[in-house]
Coordinates of C-alpha atoms in Angstrom, one line a residue:
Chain A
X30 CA 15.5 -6.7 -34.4
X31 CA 17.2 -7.9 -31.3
X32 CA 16.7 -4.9 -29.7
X33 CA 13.1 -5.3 -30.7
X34 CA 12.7 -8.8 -28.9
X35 CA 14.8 -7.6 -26.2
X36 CA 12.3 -4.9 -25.4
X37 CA 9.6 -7.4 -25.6
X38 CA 11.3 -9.6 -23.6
X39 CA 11.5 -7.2 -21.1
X40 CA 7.9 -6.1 -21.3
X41 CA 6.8 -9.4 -20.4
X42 CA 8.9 -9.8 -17.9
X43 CA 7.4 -7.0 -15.9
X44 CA 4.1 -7.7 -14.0
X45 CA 0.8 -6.0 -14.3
X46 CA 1.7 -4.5 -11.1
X47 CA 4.9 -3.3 -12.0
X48 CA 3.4 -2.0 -15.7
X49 CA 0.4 -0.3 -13.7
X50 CA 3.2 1.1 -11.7
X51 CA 5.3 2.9 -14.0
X52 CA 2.4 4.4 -16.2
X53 CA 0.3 5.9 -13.5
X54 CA 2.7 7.0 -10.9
X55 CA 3.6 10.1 -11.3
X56 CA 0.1 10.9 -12.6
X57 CA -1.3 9.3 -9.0
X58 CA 1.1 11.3 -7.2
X59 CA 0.0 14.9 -9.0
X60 CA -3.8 14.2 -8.1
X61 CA -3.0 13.2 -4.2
X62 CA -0.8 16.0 -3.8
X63 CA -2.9 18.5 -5.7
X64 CA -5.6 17.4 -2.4
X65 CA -3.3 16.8 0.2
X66 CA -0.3 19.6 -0.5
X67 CA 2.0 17.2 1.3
X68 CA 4.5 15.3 -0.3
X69 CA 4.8 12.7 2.8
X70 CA 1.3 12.6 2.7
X71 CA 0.8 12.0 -1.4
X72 CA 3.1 9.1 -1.0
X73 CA 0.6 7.8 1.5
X74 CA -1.8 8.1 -0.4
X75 CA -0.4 6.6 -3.3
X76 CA 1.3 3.7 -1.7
X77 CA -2.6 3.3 0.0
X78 CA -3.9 3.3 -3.7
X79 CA -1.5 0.2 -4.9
X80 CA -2.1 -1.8 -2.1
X81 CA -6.3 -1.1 -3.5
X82 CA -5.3 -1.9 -6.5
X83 CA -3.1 -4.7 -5.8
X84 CA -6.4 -6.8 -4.5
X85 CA -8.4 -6.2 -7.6
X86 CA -5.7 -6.7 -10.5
X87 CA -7.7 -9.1 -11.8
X88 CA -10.2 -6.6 -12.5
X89 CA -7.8 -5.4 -15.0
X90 CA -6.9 -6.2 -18.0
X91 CA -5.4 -3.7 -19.8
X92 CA -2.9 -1.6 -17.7
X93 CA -2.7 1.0 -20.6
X94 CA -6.5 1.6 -21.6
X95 CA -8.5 4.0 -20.7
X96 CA -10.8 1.9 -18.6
X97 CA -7.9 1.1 -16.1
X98 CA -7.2 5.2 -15.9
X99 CA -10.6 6.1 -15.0
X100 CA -10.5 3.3 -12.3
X101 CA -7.0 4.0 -11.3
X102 CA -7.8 8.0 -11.2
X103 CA -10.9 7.5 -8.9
X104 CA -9.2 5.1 -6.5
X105 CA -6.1 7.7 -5.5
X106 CA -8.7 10.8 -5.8
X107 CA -10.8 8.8 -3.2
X108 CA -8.1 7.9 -1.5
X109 CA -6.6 11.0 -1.0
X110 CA -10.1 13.4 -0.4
X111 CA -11.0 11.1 2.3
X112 CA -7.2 11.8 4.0
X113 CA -7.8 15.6 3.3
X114 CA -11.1 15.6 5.4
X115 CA -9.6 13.2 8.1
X116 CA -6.7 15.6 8.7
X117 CA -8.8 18.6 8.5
X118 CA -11.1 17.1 11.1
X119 CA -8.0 16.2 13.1
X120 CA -6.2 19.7 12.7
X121 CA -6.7 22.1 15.3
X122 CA -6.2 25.1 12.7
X123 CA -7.5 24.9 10.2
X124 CA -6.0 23.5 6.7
X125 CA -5.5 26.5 3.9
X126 CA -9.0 26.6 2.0
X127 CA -11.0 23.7 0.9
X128 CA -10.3 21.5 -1.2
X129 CA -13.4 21.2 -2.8
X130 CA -13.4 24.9 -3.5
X131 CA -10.5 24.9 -5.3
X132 CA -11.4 21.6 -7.4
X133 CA -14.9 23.3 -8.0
X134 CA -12.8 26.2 -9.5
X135 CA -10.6 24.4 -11.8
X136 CA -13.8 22.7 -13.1
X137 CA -15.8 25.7 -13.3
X138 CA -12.6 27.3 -15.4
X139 CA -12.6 23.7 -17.8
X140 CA -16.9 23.6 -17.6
X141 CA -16.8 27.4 -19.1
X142 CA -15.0 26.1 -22.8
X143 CA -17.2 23.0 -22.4
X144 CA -20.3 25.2 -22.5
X145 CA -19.5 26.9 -25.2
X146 CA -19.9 24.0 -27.3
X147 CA -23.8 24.6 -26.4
X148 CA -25.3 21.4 -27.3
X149 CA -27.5 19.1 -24.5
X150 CA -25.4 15.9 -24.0
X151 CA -26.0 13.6 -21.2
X152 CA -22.3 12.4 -21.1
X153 CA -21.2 16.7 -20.6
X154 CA -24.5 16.1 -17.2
X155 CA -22.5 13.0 -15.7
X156 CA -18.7 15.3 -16.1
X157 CA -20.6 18.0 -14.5
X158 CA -22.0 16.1 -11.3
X159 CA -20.0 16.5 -8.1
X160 CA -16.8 14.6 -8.1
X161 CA -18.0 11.7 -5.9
X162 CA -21.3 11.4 -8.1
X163 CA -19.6 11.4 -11.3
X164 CA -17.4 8.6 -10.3
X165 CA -19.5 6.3 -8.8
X166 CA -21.4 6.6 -12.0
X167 CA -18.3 6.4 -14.5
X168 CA -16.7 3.0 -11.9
X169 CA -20.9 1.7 -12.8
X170 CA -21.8 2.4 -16.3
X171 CA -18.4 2.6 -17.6
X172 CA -16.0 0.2 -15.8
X173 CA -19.2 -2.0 -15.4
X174 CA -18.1 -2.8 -12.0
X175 CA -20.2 -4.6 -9.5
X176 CA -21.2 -2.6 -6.6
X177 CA -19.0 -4.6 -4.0
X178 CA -16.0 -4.1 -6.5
X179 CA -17.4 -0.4 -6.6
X180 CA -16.9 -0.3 -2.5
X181 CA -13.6 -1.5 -2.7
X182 CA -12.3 1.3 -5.0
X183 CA -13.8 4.0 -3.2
X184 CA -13.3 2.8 0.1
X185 CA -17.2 2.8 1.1
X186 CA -19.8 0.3 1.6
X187 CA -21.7 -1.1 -1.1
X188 CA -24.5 0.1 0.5
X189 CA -23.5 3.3 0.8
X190 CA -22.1 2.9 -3.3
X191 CA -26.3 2.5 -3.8
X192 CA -27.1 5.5 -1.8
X193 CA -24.6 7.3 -4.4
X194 CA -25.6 5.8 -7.3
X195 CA -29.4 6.7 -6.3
X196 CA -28.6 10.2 -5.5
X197 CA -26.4 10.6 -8.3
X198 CA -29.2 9.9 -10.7
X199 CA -31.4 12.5 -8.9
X200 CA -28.9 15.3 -9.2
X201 CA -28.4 13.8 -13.1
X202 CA -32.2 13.9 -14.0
X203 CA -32.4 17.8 -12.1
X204 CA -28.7 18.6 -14.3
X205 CA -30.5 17.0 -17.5
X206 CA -33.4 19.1 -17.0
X207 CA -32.1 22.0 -16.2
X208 CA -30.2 21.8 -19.9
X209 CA -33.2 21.6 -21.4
X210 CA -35.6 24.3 -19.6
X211 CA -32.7 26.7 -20.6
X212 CA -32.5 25.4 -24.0
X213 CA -28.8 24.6 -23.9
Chain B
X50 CA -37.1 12.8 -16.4
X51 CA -35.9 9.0 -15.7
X52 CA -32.3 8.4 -16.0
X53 CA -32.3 5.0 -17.3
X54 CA -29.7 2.4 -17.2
X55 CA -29.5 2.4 -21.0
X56 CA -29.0 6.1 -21.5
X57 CA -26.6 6.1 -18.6
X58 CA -24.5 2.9 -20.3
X59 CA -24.7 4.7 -24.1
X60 CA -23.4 8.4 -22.6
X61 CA -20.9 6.4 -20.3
X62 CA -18.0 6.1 -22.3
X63 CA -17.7 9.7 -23.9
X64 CA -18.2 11.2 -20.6
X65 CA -15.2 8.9 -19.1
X66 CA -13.4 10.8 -21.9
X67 CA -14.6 14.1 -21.1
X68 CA -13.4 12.8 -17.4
X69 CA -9.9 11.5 -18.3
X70 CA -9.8 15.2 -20.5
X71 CA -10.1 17.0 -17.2
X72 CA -8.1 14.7 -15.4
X73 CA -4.9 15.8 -17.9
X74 CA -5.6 19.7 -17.9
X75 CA -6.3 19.7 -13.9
X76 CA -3.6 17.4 -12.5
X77 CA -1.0 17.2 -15.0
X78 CA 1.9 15.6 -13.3
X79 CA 5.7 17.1 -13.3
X80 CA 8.6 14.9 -14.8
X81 CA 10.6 14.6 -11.9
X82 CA 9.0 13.8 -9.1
X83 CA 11.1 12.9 -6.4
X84 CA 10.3 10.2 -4.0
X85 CA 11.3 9.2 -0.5
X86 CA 13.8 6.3 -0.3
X87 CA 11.2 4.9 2.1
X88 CA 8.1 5.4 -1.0
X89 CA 9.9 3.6 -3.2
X90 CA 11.1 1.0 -0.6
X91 CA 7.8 0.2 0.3
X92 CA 6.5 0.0 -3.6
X93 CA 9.5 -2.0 -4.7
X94 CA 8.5 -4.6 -1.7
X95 CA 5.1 -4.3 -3.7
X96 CA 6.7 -5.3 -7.0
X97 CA 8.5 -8.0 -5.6
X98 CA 5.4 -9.6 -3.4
X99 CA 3.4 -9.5 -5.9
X100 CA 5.5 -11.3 -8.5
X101 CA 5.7 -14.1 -6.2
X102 CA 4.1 -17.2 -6.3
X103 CA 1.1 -18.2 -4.1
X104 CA 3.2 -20.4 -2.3
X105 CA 5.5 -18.0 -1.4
X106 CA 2.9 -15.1 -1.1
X107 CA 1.2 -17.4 2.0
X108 CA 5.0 -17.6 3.6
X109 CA 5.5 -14.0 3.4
X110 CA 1.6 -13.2 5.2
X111 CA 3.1 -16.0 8.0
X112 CA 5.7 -14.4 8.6
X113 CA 4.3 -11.2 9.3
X114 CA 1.1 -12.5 11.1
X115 CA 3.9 -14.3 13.3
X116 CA 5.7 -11.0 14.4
X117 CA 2.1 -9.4 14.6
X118 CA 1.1 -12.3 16.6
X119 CA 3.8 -12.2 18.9
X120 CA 3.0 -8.8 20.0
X121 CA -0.8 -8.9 20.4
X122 CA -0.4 -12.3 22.6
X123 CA 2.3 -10.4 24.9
X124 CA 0.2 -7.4 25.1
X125 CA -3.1 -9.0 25.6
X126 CA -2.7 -12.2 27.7
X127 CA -1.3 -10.2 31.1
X128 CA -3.5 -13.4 33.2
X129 CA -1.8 -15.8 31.9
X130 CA 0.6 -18.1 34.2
X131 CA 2.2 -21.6 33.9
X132 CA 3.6 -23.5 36.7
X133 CA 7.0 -25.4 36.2
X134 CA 10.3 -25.7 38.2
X135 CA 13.8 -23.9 37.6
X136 CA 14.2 -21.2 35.6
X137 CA 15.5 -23.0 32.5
X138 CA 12.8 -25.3 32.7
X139 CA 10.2 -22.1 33.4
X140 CA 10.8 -21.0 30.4
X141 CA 9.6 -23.5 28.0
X142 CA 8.1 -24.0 24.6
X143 CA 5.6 -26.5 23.4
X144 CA 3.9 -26.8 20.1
X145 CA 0.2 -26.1 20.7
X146 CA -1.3 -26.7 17.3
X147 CA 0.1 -28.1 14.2
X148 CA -1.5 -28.7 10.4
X149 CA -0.5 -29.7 7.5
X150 CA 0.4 -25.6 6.9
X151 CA 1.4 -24.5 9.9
X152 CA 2.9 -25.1 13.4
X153 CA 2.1 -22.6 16.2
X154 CA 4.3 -22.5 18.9
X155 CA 3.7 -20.7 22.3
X156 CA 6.0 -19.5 24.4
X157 CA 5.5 -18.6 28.5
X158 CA 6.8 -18.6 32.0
X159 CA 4.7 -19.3 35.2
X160 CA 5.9 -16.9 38.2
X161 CA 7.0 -14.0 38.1
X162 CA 10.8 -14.5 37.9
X163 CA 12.3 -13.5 35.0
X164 CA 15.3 -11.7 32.4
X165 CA 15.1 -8.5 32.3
X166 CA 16.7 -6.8 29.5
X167 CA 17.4 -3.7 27.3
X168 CA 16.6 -4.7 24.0
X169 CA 17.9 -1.4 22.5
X170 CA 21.6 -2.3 23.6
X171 CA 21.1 -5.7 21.7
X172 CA 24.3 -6.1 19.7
X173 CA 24.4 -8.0 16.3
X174 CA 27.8 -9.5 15.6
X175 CA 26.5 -10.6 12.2
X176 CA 24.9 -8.7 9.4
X177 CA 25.0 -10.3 5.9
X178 CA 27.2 -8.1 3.4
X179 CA 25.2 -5.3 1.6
X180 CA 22.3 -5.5 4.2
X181 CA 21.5 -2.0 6.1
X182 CA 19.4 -1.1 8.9
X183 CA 16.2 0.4 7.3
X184 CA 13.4 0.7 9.9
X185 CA 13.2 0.1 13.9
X186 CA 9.6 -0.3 16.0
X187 CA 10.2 -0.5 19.6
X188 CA 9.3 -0.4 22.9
X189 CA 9.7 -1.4 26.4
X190 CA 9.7 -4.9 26.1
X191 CA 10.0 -5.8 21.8
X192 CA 12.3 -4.7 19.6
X193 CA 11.5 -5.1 15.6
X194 CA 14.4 -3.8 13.3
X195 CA 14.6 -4.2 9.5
X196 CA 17.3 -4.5 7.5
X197 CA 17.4 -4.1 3.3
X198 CA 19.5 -4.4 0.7
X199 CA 20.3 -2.9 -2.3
X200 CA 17.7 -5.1 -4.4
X201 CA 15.3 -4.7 -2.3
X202 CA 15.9 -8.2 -0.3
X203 CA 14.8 -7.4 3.0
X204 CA 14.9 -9.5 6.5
X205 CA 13.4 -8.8 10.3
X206 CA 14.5 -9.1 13.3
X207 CA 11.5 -9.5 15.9
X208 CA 12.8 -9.8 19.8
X209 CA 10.2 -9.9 22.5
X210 CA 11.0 -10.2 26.3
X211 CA 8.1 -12.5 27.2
X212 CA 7.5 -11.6 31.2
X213 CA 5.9 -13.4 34.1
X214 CA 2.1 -14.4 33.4
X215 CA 2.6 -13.5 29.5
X216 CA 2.8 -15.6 26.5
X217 CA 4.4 -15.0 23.3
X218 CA 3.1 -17.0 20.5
X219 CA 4.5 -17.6 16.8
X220 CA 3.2 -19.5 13.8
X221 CA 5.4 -20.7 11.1
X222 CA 4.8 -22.0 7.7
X223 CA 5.8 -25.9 7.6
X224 CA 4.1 -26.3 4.4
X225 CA 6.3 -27.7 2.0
X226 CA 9.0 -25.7 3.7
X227 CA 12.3 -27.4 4.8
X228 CA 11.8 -27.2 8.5
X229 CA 15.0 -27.9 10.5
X230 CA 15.1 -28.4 14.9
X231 CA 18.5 -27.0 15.7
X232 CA 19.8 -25.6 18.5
X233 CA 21.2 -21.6 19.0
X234 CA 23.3 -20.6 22.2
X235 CA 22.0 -24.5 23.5
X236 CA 18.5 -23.8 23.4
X237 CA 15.8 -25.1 20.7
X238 CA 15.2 -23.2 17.5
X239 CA 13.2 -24.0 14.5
X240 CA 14.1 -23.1 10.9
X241 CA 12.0 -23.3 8.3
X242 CA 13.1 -22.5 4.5
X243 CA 11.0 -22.2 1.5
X244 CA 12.7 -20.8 -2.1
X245 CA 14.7 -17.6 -1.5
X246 CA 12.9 -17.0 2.6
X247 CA 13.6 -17.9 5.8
X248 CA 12.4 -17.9 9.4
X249 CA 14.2 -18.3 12.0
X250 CA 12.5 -18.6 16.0
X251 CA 14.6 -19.4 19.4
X252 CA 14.9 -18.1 22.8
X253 CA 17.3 -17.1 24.5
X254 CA 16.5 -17.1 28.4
X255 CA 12.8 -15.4 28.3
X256 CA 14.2 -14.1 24.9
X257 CA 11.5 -14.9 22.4
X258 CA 13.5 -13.8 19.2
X259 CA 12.6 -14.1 15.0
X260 CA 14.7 -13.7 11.9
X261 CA 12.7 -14.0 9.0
X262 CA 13.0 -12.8 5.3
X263 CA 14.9 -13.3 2.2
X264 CA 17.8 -14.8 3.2
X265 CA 19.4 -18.1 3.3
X266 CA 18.9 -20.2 6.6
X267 CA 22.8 -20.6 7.0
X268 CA 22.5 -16.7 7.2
X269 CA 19.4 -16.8 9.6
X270 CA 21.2 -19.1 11.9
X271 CA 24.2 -16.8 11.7
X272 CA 23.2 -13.8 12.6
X273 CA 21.7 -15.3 15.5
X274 CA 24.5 -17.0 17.0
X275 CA 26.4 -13.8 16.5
X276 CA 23.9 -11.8 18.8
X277 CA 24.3 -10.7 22.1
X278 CA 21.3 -9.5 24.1
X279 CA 21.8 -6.9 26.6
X280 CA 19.9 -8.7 30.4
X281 CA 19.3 -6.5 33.3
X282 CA 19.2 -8.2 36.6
X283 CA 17.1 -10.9 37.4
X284 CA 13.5 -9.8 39.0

């Protein structure tokens, strides 16, 4: 029992931040490294992240749910594409492949077991999108973020979070139909 | 077919499963990472800022916009000049704004006579016990060299050599702090303390120097008194 209430004590003791923290690190670190191949450069990107996240802790409230994962795993993945493509515009040889390639190919590998499930499901339409539609989508209709709080997470305007959304609802509609005309 | 803010709010949810799903099998993260000392310095800085209180949070942001300020205003302001007498008078400091949160001093000299000195070569007599050397920004006239402990307690040390026609300025949290006029090597210094921080400004000659952090003002006061700055001949 007292090492119960010590635990708790403990637990309380520790601030969102620091909760947020310990859960998602390592987690943080795989997806920015998995982009950037760089260990210097995935603690960038991670340290880049908390400081994000550090601004909009009151957005939430739950460090262990799955709401905060999805926002968390979009905020270091944005982070850490948008380094990729800044050094890769900066490098005068070229960086080994592209990264969107190679996350294509892990999703196309994960889509093919999806697919053989065979059914027409708009939720399976949003995973399928291209990452930066899918997650504008999923920080929208899922987080229920504003579009400003959107901006902020993905480090774009929130006119540009619109442009997204808009175009991310085209390429959903053409995905949806699609699924239908092959009578998936 | 019109995706409508319904259907996308009702299929929301499973596919942030389906998302989080991939998210495991794609970028499933190893045990033991192992971080940079400098990483985890940085996020344990995080931790601690953050835990602060408001109060305390604002005195941390002044002290860095100080040393940030500092360096802009003697980068920028190369037109600036001030007329006064003899040396010890040219170089003088006067308050030029104060509020019930802050006072911002400004510090300048009018011709062009002034210290030279190597800032590099700058020796501290003083270091508090447990405190090492952890990051240095410099260049040919500022020094800025920071200094952590083992819990993560960390202090500056900003030096600027503030040249003819420049002006250094600084801005320091009086709000509810305990702000004390002293005097280091026999020239004015202001200290200001609030909870476990510190900052610390003085000159010495054309020597616009800082201490600020979390330590105690006694120790602030110290390790200024204990340093010896390195002057070149007079210009």
């Amino acid at each position: 029992m007292l090492f119960l209430m010590m635990m708790l004590d403990s637990q309380e003791e520790k601030s969102k931040f620091e909760q947020l923290y310990e859960k998602y690190n390592k987690l943080m670190f795989s997806v920015a490294y998995k982009i950037l191949k760089d260990t210097g450069a995935a603690e960038d990107a991670v340290q880049e992240a908390f400081l994000r996240i550090m601004n909009s802790l009151g957005k939430i409230n739950d460090p262990e749910c799955h709401n905060t994962k999805v926002y968390i795993v979009i905020i270091i993945k944005s982070i850490a594409t948008d380094m990729y493509r800044k050094r890769k515009r900066q490098a005068a040889v070229p960086l080994d492949g592209d990264i969107a390639d190679e996350m294509y190919e892990d999703r196309v590998a994960l889509g093919q077991f999806r697919q053989a499930e065979n059914r027409i499901d708009m939720s399976r339409c949003i995973v399928r999108l291209p990452d930066r539609y899918r997650e504008v989508i999923l920080l929208k209709y899922y987080n229920e973020l504003s579009d400003d709080e959107i901006a902020a997470a993905m480090g774009i305007t929130a006119v540009n979070v619109r442009k997204l959304l808009e175009r991310a609802r085209k390429k959903l509609a053409e995905e949806y139909k699609g699924e239908v005309e092959n009578g998936d | 077919m019109e995706i409508s803010d319904e259907l996308l709010h009702a299929s929301a949810e499973k596919a942030a499963m389906l998302y989080l799903e991939e998210i495991d099998a794609v970028y499933a993260p190893e045990e033991d990472i192992k971080y940079s000392s400098r990483f985890l310095r940085h996020i344990r800085r995080m931790i601690r800022n953050e835990k602060r209180t408001p109060g305390e949070r604002r005195f941390i942001r002044f002290v860095q916009r100080a040393a940030v300020a500092v360096l802009i205003l003697f980068a920028g302001l190369f037109a600036m000049t001030i007329s006064v007498e003899a040396f010890r008078e040219q170089f003088i400091s006067f308050i030029t704004g104060r509020s019930s949160r802050a006072t911002d001093f400004t510090y300048s000299i009018g011709n062009t006579e002034y210290y030279d000195a190597d800032l590099a070569k700058t020796v501290f007599g003083y270091i508090p016990e447990g405190f090492e050397k952890v990051e240095v920004y410099s260049g040919r006239h500022f020094r800025y060299i920071e200094y952590e402990d083992e819990n993560a307690n960390s202090f500056t040390i900003d030096l600027v050599v503030v040249t003819a026609g420049t002006i250094g300025a600084i801005s320091i949290d009086t709000e509810k702090a305990n702000v004390t006029y002293i005097k280091i090597g026999g020239e004015e210094a202001v200290l200001s303390e609030k909870g476990n921080d510190s900052m610390l400004v003085w000159t010495n000659k054309n020597i616009l120097a800082s201490i600020s952090g979390q330590i105690s003002g006694d120790e602030a006061v110290r390790i200024a008194e204990n340093m010896t700055v390195s002057f070149l001949k007079e210009k």
